[in-house]
Amino acid sequence: MLKPNKIKIYNASAGAGKTYTLVKEFLSLLFLKPETDAFKKLLAITFTNKAANEMKVRIVEKLQELTDLPDEDSEMKTMMKETGLSPDAIRLKSRNILTSILHNYGLFAVSTIDKFNLRLMRAFSQDLGISVNFDVEMDTRQMLSESVDLLFSELQDEKLLSDIMTDIALENLSNDQRWDISDDMIQQSNDLLQDKFLEPLQQLQKLSLEEFNAFRNMVNRKYFAAKLNIDKAAKDVLDYTKNQGLSIEDFKYKNSGSVLKYFLDIEDGKYLLFGPRAEKLFESGAYLSNKSADIDALTSVIADAYAVIQENLRDYNFWSKIKKKINPITLLNEVDKRLNKVKEENNILLIGDFNKIISDNIKDQPTPFIYEKIGNRYHHYFIDEFQDTSDLQWQNLLPLVLNALSDDMTVMIVGDPKQSIYRFRGGNPNLMIGLADMEDTDERIEVESLPTNWRSYHEVINFNNALYEFIGGGLNHPGFKALYESAGQEENHKKGGYVQLRFEPKPQKGSGESHLENCMYRLLEDIQKAEENGFAWEEMAILVRTNSQGQLIAEFLSEKGYQIISNESLLLQNSDHVQLLLAFIQFLTKPTNSEYRINLILRLYQNHILNVEDKTEFIANHIGLNENDFIQVLKKRDVDLEFLKLPFQSFYDQVSAAVRAFRLQENANAYVSFFMDEILKFQYQPDPTPQAFLVFWEQKAHKLSIVIPEGQKAIQLLTLHKSKGLQFPVVFLPYITWEPKSSGIWIPVEDEKVKQIYIEDLNDMEQMPAEVQERIIEEEIQAELDALNMLYVATTRAVEQLYMVADVPGKSDLPVASYLFHFAGRQEGFEDNCISFGSPERVSTLKERNNQNQMVVPFVSSDWTQKVKISEEHAMLWDDSRAEALEYGRKMHSVLEKINHISETDDVLDQFELQGFITAEEKTQLSVELKKLFEHQDLSALFNAEEFYNERDFVAPDGNLFRPDRLVKLNEDWILMDYKTGEPKKKYEKQVNDYAQFLTDLGMPVKRKLLIFLDQKETVVEVD
């Protein structure tokens, strides 16, 4: 049970019932409140839409379940114990709370942190200094692409910028890289403009392009100075040995580690210290094998050169790593400036801007103003998946948490640092580790571990317990060591299960064998084994580290006759029907283009829509026809594109007509349906043309996929990151080759302006300054935890059976494969690089599945022009003055729908004008009339109220929806407002009276009812 003034931290390992615990605590709080709408005071935050939706569904389902649950049910007894209420009271409260939630679903505050931030920014847009009606853009890369294009377009007016970019392009060419640096600029900017880099970037953003360029020039000078000294030292040795008539054949170990080979390597650009052999030879002075020479002179030359190399190698390594990142960082501010310009011109905020804007507005305030109101609204806070929280997100949430601790409120935090696999997005597992470690020193913090794994069978649980206890014993970091050593979970009632761990040796070089292919054959054997033991395809999941691995495995298994559902297979661009429609859209942009015509014909032929005996002959005979004749030829072969001759068709209408012309609607096809959804959404873009859509498609095609229902008869194949939070009866890990992958770090530099700089290359650590070495070691420790966390997430997805294939580790292999191999080697029964636990026979019962395995998602397309008729009613509209008044009232009504407070009036009118809904003259007229309206004694306060609903749907007792224009709460009283045009009528009064009665029945008693007539003579009528 949650306690006031306390932070309750639940450490929830995989399968421990995290969501169940969240729902239980959430409902316990609701049941102990006298109000049925107490849920409005609870705020639950998680980090994915899937998790937020799951939590909402689980809460609603549990309330529904409790309304009819018998007294003796275990769930009822649990809730009685938590709340102290009787079964009848719990059933009654469940029913009332559920009704209240469904009638006020918009106030059911279970959401992602991004959605919560968006609500904050919408509510406090003016205080935060942003536009009221901004749009949110999810695709940062697309915005950066536009920003880079804008930057290139301005080069003719920016000489310094043009010179720098020319230098960078020439430098790339000299290094055998692409001269076009735009893609690199987009990628590097996308990587650097993240929350986790906010603090160092804020320092860099203060610098001018001139200051950045000066630093860039300094880096190049120091880099080339060190390189020149090393090259010269190596050349001195090589020139000396050449003059003495010495060759590589005269040196011990020749090309396999001789001293001369070391200097030859430097000549080839390999800047390192002596290897073990060369070091030993250098110390002994015995360089030569069978030729006499002046050893003392040779030793002197080598010693002098090596001293120079040692002296310069550290500088070379240091500045070369900075040099790799200095170009994108030099241009980062310029890209960011254009990005801000693009966002401002389009009234857009990136989703990544939310945390930064909120942070900027609260960091210097003892009591952040935006949280004062939030703190009064919410009294209980639930934070899920806390291990994925970034430093900036936590800094923004911390004021809410501290306010809750000071005001008899409750805070519940749930997470598991072992499942933190999103550090590349800023997630910091150390936040939860540190917070939990404060339990002994801060009485406000209470930590509880959920001990039982309710997901998996015994053998899977015991395997994971033993494995991660073993791994924990090998870790050096105290916090991570304790984390894994204490990872053990208690068993549940499910006996049995099976785990198989085998190791696949890497093939000999030159054998022609592929390591991945060998692993895939092991996977095939494991799938067949699971099939033989009664598991169906839809119960199996294959987890991979990368999409590229997944694609190869999917192709391999498909060739073997298996149905695979993967990210790749679900992409729209891989559908033959979508490819046909894309060919049509290309043809639409330029019907006379021969290439587009050929592509369309081939796609029609491949989809068995165009029936011709010889497609090559058909193309040759008809490709040169004029547009009309070409369409007629296709029409004769039952492909009717005559609709292209019709004027005033939207892009969507044209593609929809093509669907009918190609008879694609006759076959159930989810890909066509989803593709048409994308075109429909694109229709609302500023430039909804076929040409613009093809550009959009080129940028987004790799992300757009269909969504399928569960239970399809196919094996799921997904990445480890996609699998988080999921579970499967049988899990295959066919290619455990992932190793720690370090991200970049910020390192200090000695410069008056640039205090620190970002590097990604962390090799040759011993040749870096001590402070940099410390940061590299810290990053490598975090990277090792990332790799182990991915292994933990992967092995804990399995319910009943787990099959793993890993590398046989070599001397240089890093932790994951080595930990697995050494763990297996300590177990009884480890033979032939394989060990298993439990019995492979199925224990569970196969759930009855739907026999309909094919997805049926038909796209219904019909010609709307054949269905729409001009109305013969409302003859009064032929009266010009009457029509003008009604049109004015309609526009006034639309504007009022969007105005939340009077202060937003100008912004809303500006937006309507930009959208072409009103003219400049109408905008002026509406502004004057709205000002008069808001000055009305009955209305001014109603358009400045803090609690209100605009155009909100409510459910009447008879199940029908009704939508009042505006509902306002003022001094604890509800006031109903409805906008009308024309003369007052009795039916209007009846309508608002009905609305008022419905709202009263829903617990919102209406005290006043106002009818507002808008047709150029604003009249306010109060209804009795």
Short mmCIF file of C-alpha atoms in Angstrom, two decimals, residues 452-810:
data_model
loop_
_atom_site.label_atom_id
_atom_site.label_comp_id
_atom_site.label_asym_id
_atom_site.label_seq_id
_atom_site.Cartn_x
_atom_site.Cartn_y
_atom_site.Cartn_z
CA THR A 452 8.32 -14.16 -8.04
CA ASN A 453 8.60 -14.74 -11.77
CA TRP A 454 5.01 -15.43 -12.88
CA ARG A 455 5.89 -15.67 -16.58
CA SER A 456 8.28 -18.57 -17.08
CA TYR A 457 8.47 -22.27 -16.28
CA HIS A 458 10.86 -23.57 -13.63
CA GLU A 459 13.73 -24.61 -15.89
CA VAL A 460 13.80 -21.20 -17.61
CA ILE A 461 13.72 -19.38 -14.25
CA ASN A 462 16.45 -21.57 -12.72
CA PHE A 463 18.67 -21.21 -15.79
CA ASN A 464 18.41 -17.42 -15.71
CA ASN A 465 18.97 -17.31 -11.95
CA ALA A 466 22.17 -19.35 -12.23
CA LEU A 467 23.44 -17.54 -15.33
CA TYR A 468 23.08 -14.01 -14.02
CA GLU A 469 24.40 -14.86 -10.57
CA PHE A 470 27.49 -16.23 -12.36
CA ILE A 471 27.77 -13.12 -14.54
CA GLY A 472 27.37 -10.85 -11.50
CA GLY A 473 30.31 -12.58 -9.84
CA GLY A 474 32.53 -11.60 -12.76
CA LEU A 475 31.64 -7.90 -12.83
CA ASN A 476 33.93 -5.29 -11.28
CA HIS A 477 31.55 -2.35 -10.94
CA PRO A 478 30.06 -2.62 -7.40
CA GLY A 479 26.60 -1.41 -8.37
CA PHE A 480 26.29 -3.63 -11.44
CA LYS A 481 27.81 -6.58 -9.59
CA ALA A 482 25.17 -6.33 -6.84
CA LEU A 483 22.46 -5.82 -9.44
CA TYR A 484 23.13 -9.13 -11.19
CA GLU A 485 24.17 -11.16 -8.17
CA SER A 486 20.76 -10.40 -6.64
CA ALA A 487 18.84 -11.05 -9.89
CA GLY A 488 17.50 -14.42 -8.76
CA GLN A 489 13.72 -14.91 -8.78
CA GLU A 490 11.40 -17.28 -6.97
CA GLU A 491 9.62 -20.00 -8.91
CA ASN A 492 5.88 -20.08 -9.57
CA HIS A 493 3.55 -23.06 -9.88
CA LYS A 494 4.54 -23.91 -13.49
CA LYS A 495 6.77 -27.00 -13.43
CA GLY A 496 8.97 -28.12 -16.32
CA GLY A 497 10.35 -26.12 -19.22
CA TYR A 498 13.44 -26.50 -21.37
CA VAL A 499 16.63 -24.53 -22.09
CA GLN A 500 19.26 -25.45 -24.68
CA LEU A 501 22.54 -23.58 -25.05
CA ARG A 502 24.95 -24.53 -27.80
CA PHE A 503 28.10 -22.91 -29.19
CA GLU A 504 28.92 -22.73 -32.88
CA PRO A 505 32.66 -22.51 -33.71
CA LYS A 506 33.67 -19.92 -36.24
CA PRO A 507 34.71 -21.59 -39.53
CA GLN A 508 38.33 -21.66 -40.58
CA LYS A 509 39.45 -18.86 -42.84
CA GLY A 510 39.32 -19.89 -46.47
CA SER A 511 36.86 -22.72 -45.79
CA GLY A 512 34.12 -20.97 -47.71
CA GLU A 513 31.70 -21.49 -44.83
CA SER A 514 29.57 -18.70 -43.35
CA HIS A 515 29.31 -18.48 -39.58
CA LEU A 516 25.82 -16.96 -39.78
CA GLU A 517 24.68 -19.65 -42.22
CA ASN A 518 25.92 -22.37 -39.86
CA CYS A 519 24.01 -20.72 -37.02
CA MET A 520 20.89 -20.58 -39.19
CA TYR A 521 21.06 -24.35 -39.77
CA ARG A 522 21.29 -24.82 -35.99
CA LEU A 523 18.21 -22.59 -35.72
CA LEU A 524 16.38 -24.71 -38.27
CA GLU A 525 17.14 -27.84 -36.22
CA ASP A 526 15.86 -26.13 -33.06
CA ILE A 527 12.61 -25.02 -34.74
CA GLN A 528 12.01 -28.53 -36.00
CA LYS A 529 12.68 -29.87 -32.52
CA ALA A 530 10.10 -27.49 -31.01
CA GLU A 531 7.60 -28.45 -33.73
CA GLU A 532 8.09 -32.14 -32.97
CA ASN A 533 7.27 -31.40 -29.34
CA GLY A 534 3.93 -29.82 -30.18
CA PHE A 535 4.64 -26.09 -30.50
CA ALA A 536 2.92 -24.18 -33.30
CA TRP A 537 4.58 -21.49 -35.40
CA GLU A 538 2.58 -18.69 -33.81
CA GLU A 539 3.99 -19.67 -30.41
CA MET A 540 7.58 -19.14 -31.56
CA ALA A 541 9.70 -16.00 -31.68
CA ILE A 542 13.20 -15.48 -33.08
CA LEU A 543 15.10 -12.57 -31.51
CA VAL A 544 18.01 -10.92 -33.31
CA ARG A 545 20.34 -8.03 -32.61
CA THR A 546 19.99 -6.17 -35.92
CA ASN A 547 17.46 -5.87 -38.74
CA SER A 548 20.07 -7.01 -41.27
CA GLN A 549 20.55 -10.30 -39.40
CA GLY A 550 16.80 -10.68 -39.19
CA GLN A 551 16.37 -10.18 -42.94
CA LEU A 552 18.90 -12.92 -43.77
CA ILE A 553 17.29 -15.34 -41.30
CA ALA A 554 13.79 -14.57 -42.63
CA GLU A 555 14.91 -15.25 -46.21
CA PHE A 556 16.61 -18.50 -45.14
CA LEU A 557 13.56 -19.83 -43.28
CA SER A 558 11.15 -18.71 -46.01
CA GLU A 559 13.12 -20.79 -48.50
CA LYS A 560 12.66 -23.75 -46.12
CA GLY A 561 8.88 -23.33 -46.21
CA TYR A 562 8.28 -21.39 -42.99
CA GLN A 563 5.92 -18.43 -42.69
CA ILE A 564 7.78 -15.54 -41.06
CA ILE A 565 6.40 -12.28 -39.71
CA SER A 566 9.22 -9.75 -39.43
CA ASN A 567 9.78 -6.02 -39.64
CA GLU A 568 10.96 -6.52 -43.21
CA SER A 569 8.00 -8.65 -44.28
CA LEU A 570 5.53 -6.09 -42.92
CA LEU A 571 6.97 -3.12 -44.81
CA LEU A 572 4.57 -1.63 -47.34
CA GLN A 573 7.30 -1.26 -49.93
CA ASN A 574 7.71 -5.06 -50.11
CA SER A 575 4.14 -5.61 -51.34
CA ASP A 576 3.69 -6.29 -55.07
CA HIS A 577 0.39 -4.40 -55.04
CA VAL A 578 1.98 -1.34 -53.40
CA GLN A 579 4.82 -1.46 -55.94
CA LEU A 580 2.16 -1.43 -58.68
CA LEU A 581 0.46 1.62 -57.20
CA LEU A 582 3.82 3.37 -56.89
CA ALA A 583 4.48 2.65 -60.55
CA PHE A 584 1.11 4.22 -61.34
CA ILE A 585 1.97 7.32 -59.25
CA GLN A 586 5.25 7.66 -61.16
CA PHE A 587 3.31 7.40 -64.42
CA LEU A 588 0.89 10.00 -63.07
CA THR A 589 3.70 12.54 -62.68
CA LYS A 590 4.74 12.22 -66.33
CA PRO A 591 2.58 9.93 -68.50
CA THR A 592 4.85 10.33 -71.54
CA ASN A 593 8.00 9.13 -69.75
CA SER A 594 9.15 5.85 -71.33
CA GLU A 595 10.80 4.53 -68.17
CA TYR A 596 7.63 5.12 -66.12
CA ARG A 597 5.48 3.45 -68.80
CA ILE A 598 7.74 0.38 -68.88
CA ASN A 599 7.70 0.10 -65.10
CA LEU A 600 3.89 0.33 -65.03
CA ILE A 601 3.51 -2.33 -67.73
CA LEU A 602 5.92 -4.69 -65.96
CA ARG A 603 4.13 -4.26 -62.62
CA LEU A 604 0.74 -4.87 -64.25
CA TYR A 605 2.14 -7.99 -65.91
CA GLN A 606 3.73 -9.30 -62.68
CA ASN A 607 0.45 -8.88 -60.82
CA HIS A 608 -1.44 -10.79 -63.57
CA ILE A 609 -3.55 -7.73 -64.38
CA LEU A 610 -2.25 -7.13 -67.90
CA ASN A 611 -2.61 -10.27 -70.00
CA VAL A 612 -0.22 -10.25 -72.97
CA GLU A 613 1.65 -13.11 -74.58
CA ASP A 614 4.98 -11.31 -74.87
CA LYS A 615 5.53 -8.36 -72.55
CA THR A 616 8.77 -7.35 -74.34
CA GLU A 617 6.98 -7.14 -77.70
CA PHE A 618 4.06 -5.30 -76.11
CA ILE A 619 6.40 -2.69 -74.64
CA ALA A 620 8.28 -2.25 -77.93
CA ASN A 621 5.07 -1.78 -79.90
CA HIS A 622 3.31 0.67 -77.59
CA ILE A 623 5.90 2.56 -75.57
CA GLY A 624 6.11 5.42 -78.08
CA LEU A 625 2.37 6.11 -78.37
CA ASN A 626 0.93 9.46 -77.37
CA GLU A 627 -0.77 9.61 -73.99
CA ASN A 628 -4.35 9.09 -75.19
CA ASP A 629 -3.47 6.18 -77.48
CA PHE A 630 -1.43 4.54 -74.71
CA ILE A 631 -4.44 4.72 -72.35
CA GLN A 632 -6.69 3.28 -75.06
CA VAL A 633 -4.33 0.33 -75.61
CA LEU A 634 -4.43 -0.48 -71.89
CA LYS A 635 -8.22 -0.09 -71.86
CA LYS A 636 -8.57 -2.73 -74.60
CA ARG A 637 -6.74 -5.10 -72.26
CA ASP A 638 -9.15 -4.40 -69.41
CA VAL A 639 -6.98 -1.78 -67.62
CA ASP A 640 -9.13 1.36 -67.76
CA LEU A 641 -7.26 4.58 -66.97
CA GLU A 642 -9.82 6.86 -68.65
CA PHE A 643 -10.40 8.54 -65.29
CA LEU A 644 -7.10 10.39 -65.77
CA LYS A 645 -8.88 12.63 -68.29
CA LEU A 646 -11.30 13.92 -65.63
CA PRO A 647 -10.53 17.39 -64.23
CA PHE A 648 -10.33 18.49 -60.57
CA GLN A 649 -9.44 15.14 -59.04
CA SER A 650 -7.49 14.97 -55.81
CA PHE A 651 -4.38 12.82 -55.62
CA TYR A 652 -6.20 10.40 -53.32
CA ASP A 653 -9.12 10.11 -55.76
CA GLN A 654 -6.74 9.30 -58.61
CA VAL A 655 -4.96 6.51 -56.70
CA SER A 656 -8.28 5.20 -55.40
CA ALA A 657 -9.53 5.03 -59.00
CA ALA A 658 -6.37 3.14 -59.93
CA VAL A 659 -7.13 0.58 -57.20
CA ARG A 660 -10.47 -0.03 -58.87
CA ALA A 661 -8.97 -0.06 -62.36
CA PHE A 662 -6.42 -2.68 -61.29
CA ARG A 663 -9.14 -4.64 -59.42
CA LEU A 664 -7.04 -4.65 -56.26
CA GLN A 665 -10.09 -4.19 -54.04
CA GLU A 666 -11.30 -7.62 -55.08
CA ASN A 667 -8.55 -9.31 -53.04
CA ALA A 668 -8.25 -8.77 -49.29
CA ASN A 669 -4.95 -6.96 -48.89
CA ALA A 670 -3.80 -5.15 -45.76
CA TYR A 671 -0.89 -3.56 -47.64
CA VAL A 672 -3.17 -1.70 -50.05
CA SER A 673 -5.38 -0.53 -47.19
CA PHE A 674 -2.47 0.79 -45.17
CA PHE A 675 -0.90 2.37 -48.26
CA MET A 676 -4.12 4.22 -49.03
CA ASP A 677 -4.21 5.41 -45.40
CA GLU A 678 -0.78 6.95 -45.94
CA ILE A 679 -1.98 8.69 -49.11
CA LEU A 680 -5.04 9.98 -47.28
CA LYS A 681 -2.85 11.43 -44.52
CA PHE A 682 -0.53 12.91 -47.14
CA GLN A 683 -3.55 14.59 -48.74
CA TYR A 684 -3.51 17.10 -45.85
CA GLN A 685 0.07 18.20 -46.49
CA PRO A 686 0.71 21.67 -47.97
CA ASP A 687 1.71 20.14 -51.32
CA PRO A 688 -0.38 16.96 -51.83
CA THR A 689 0.86 16.20 -55.33
CA PRO A 690 2.11 12.90 -56.82
CA GLN A 691 5.59 14.38 -57.20
CA ALA A 692 5.71 15.40 -53.53
CA PHE A 693 4.40 12.01 -52.46
CA LEU A 694 7.23 10.22 -54.26
CA VAL A 695 9.75 12.36 -52.37
CA PHE A 696 7.92 11.58 -49.12
CA TRP A 697 7.91 7.87 -49.96
CA GLU A 698 11.63 7.81 -50.66
CA GLN A 699 12.26 9.24 -47.19
CA LYS A 700 9.71 7.19 -45.23
CA ALA A 701 9.25 3.89 -47.07
CA HIS A 702 11.73 2.03 -44.85
CA LYS A 703 9.56 2.79 -41.81
CA LEU A 704 6.01 2.33 -43.06
CA SER A 705 4.52 -1.07 -42.30
CA ILE A 706 1.22 -2.79 -41.70
CA VAL A 707 -0.10 -3.71 -38.28
CA ILE A 708 -1.32 -7.29 -37.95
CA PRO A 709 -3.54 -8.97 -35.38
CA GLU A 710 -2.13 -11.53 -32.98
CA GLY A 711 -2.40 -15.24 -33.62
CA GLN A 712 -1.30 -15.37 -37.26
CA LYS A 713 0.10 -18.79 -38.19
CA ALA A 714 3.69 -17.67 -38.58
CA ILE A 715 6.90 -17.42 -36.59
CA GLN A 716 7.60 -13.93 -35.32
CA LEU A 717 11.05 -12.49 -35.99
CA LEU A 718 11.94 -9.27 -34.22
CA THR A 719 14.85 -7.35 -32.78
CA LEU A 720 15.74 -7.46 -29.10
CA HIS A 721 14.62 -3.86 -28.63
CA LYS A 722 11.21 -4.61 -30.19
CA SER A 723 10.80 -7.68 -27.96
CA LYS A 724 11.07 -5.76 -24.69
CA GLY A 725 7.89 -6.15 -22.65
CA LEU A 726 6.71 -9.15 -24.70
CA GLN A 727 6.68 -12.86 -23.98
CA PHE A 728 6.54 -16.01 -26.13
CA PRO A 729 6.09 -19.72 -25.34
CA VAL A 730 9.27 -20.57 -27.29
CA VAL A 731 12.17 -18.17 -27.90
CA PHE A 732 15.13 -18.71 -30.23
CA LEU A 733 18.34 -16.67 -29.94
CA PRO A 734 20.15 -17.93 -33.04
CA TYR A 735 23.12 -15.59 -33.27
CA ILE A 736 24.45 -14.35 -29.94
CA THR A 737 27.42 -12.41 -31.27
CA TRP A 738 26.63 -8.98 -29.91
CA GLU A 739 29.28 -7.35 -27.82
CA PRO A 740 29.56 -4.07 -25.90
CA LYS A 741 29.18 -1.13 -28.24
CA SER A 742 30.48 2.11 -26.81
CA SER A 743 28.89 5.38 -27.76
CA GLY A 744 30.81 8.62 -27.93
CA ILE A 745 32.01 10.75 -25.03
CA TRP A 746 32.71 14.42 -24.43
CA ILE A 747 36.34 15.09 -23.58
CA PRO A 748 38.03 18.26 -22.27
CA VAL A 749 40.27 20.30 -24.57
CA GLU A 750 42.62 23.16 -23.82
CA ASP A 751 40.94 25.99 -25.68
CA GLU A 752 39.65 29.37 -24.51
CA LYS A 753 36.36 29.01 -26.35
CA VAL A 754 35.74 25.29 -26.85
CA LYS A 755 35.97 23.63 -23.44
CA GLN A 756 35.02 20.10 -24.49
CA ILE A 757 34.44 18.20 -27.69
CA TYR A 758 32.70 14.98 -28.73
CA ILE A 759 34.58 11.89 -29.95
CA GLU A 760 33.36 8.42 -30.96
CA ASP A 761 36.60 6.53 -31.61
CA LEU A 762 37.61 5.15 -28.20
CA ASN A 763 40.43 2.87 -29.39
CA ASP A 764 44.09 3.28 -28.36
CA MET A 765 43.01 4.35 -24.88
CA GLU A 766 46.55 4.02 -23.49
CA GLN A 767 47.62 6.81 -25.80
CA MET A 768 45.12 9.29 -24.38
CA PRO A 769 45.42 11.75 -21.46
CA ALA A 770 44.56 10.38 -18.00
CA GLU A 771 41.26 12.28 -17.67
CA VAL A 772 40.13 11.05 -21.08
CA GLN A 773 41.12 7.50 -20.14
CA GLU A 774 38.86 7.69 -17.08
CA ARG A 775 35.90 8.76 -19.20
CA ILE A 776 36.60 6.00 -21.72
CA ILE A 777 36.75 3.36 -18.98
CA GLU A 778 33.44 4.64 -17.55
CA GLU A 779 31.84 4.46 -21.01
CA GLU A 780 33.16 0.94 -21.60
CA ILE A 781 31.69 -0.22 -18.28
CA GLN A 782 28.32 1.22 -19.28
CA ALA A 783 28.60 -0.42 -22.71
CA GLU A 784 29.28 -3.79 -21.06
CA LEU A 785 26.14 -3.35 -18.95
CA ASP A 786 24.18 -2.54 -22.14
CA ALA A 787 25.31 -5.82 -23.72
CA LEU A 788 24.47 -7.85 -20.60
CA ASN A 789 21.10 -6.12 -20.28
CA MET A 790 20.27 -7.11 -23.86
CA LEU A 791 21.13 -10.70 -23.00
CA TYR A 792 18.92 -10.49 -19.90
CA VAL A 793 15.98 -9.08 -21.86
CA ALA A 794 16.42 -11.76 -24.52
CA THR A 795 16.59 -14.77 -22.20
CA THR A 796 13.66 -13.61 -20.05
CA ARG A 797 11.16 -13.39 -22.96
CA ALA A 798 10.74 -17.18 -22.93
CA VAL A 799 7.74 -18.72 -21.16
CA GLU A 800 8.40 -22.45 -21.59
CA GLN A 801 11.37 -23.09 -23.88
CA LEU A 802 14.56 -21.21 -24.75
CA TYR A 803 17.02 -22.16 -27.51
CA MET A 804 20.34 -20.27 -27.76
CA VAL A 805 23.25 -20.39 -30.22
CA ALA A 806 26.39 -18.43 -29.34
CA ASP A 807 29.96 -18.11 -30.56
CA VAL A 808 32.74 -20.25 -29.19
CA PRO A 809 34.77 -17.39 -27.75
CA GLY A 810 38.36 -16.79 -28.80
#
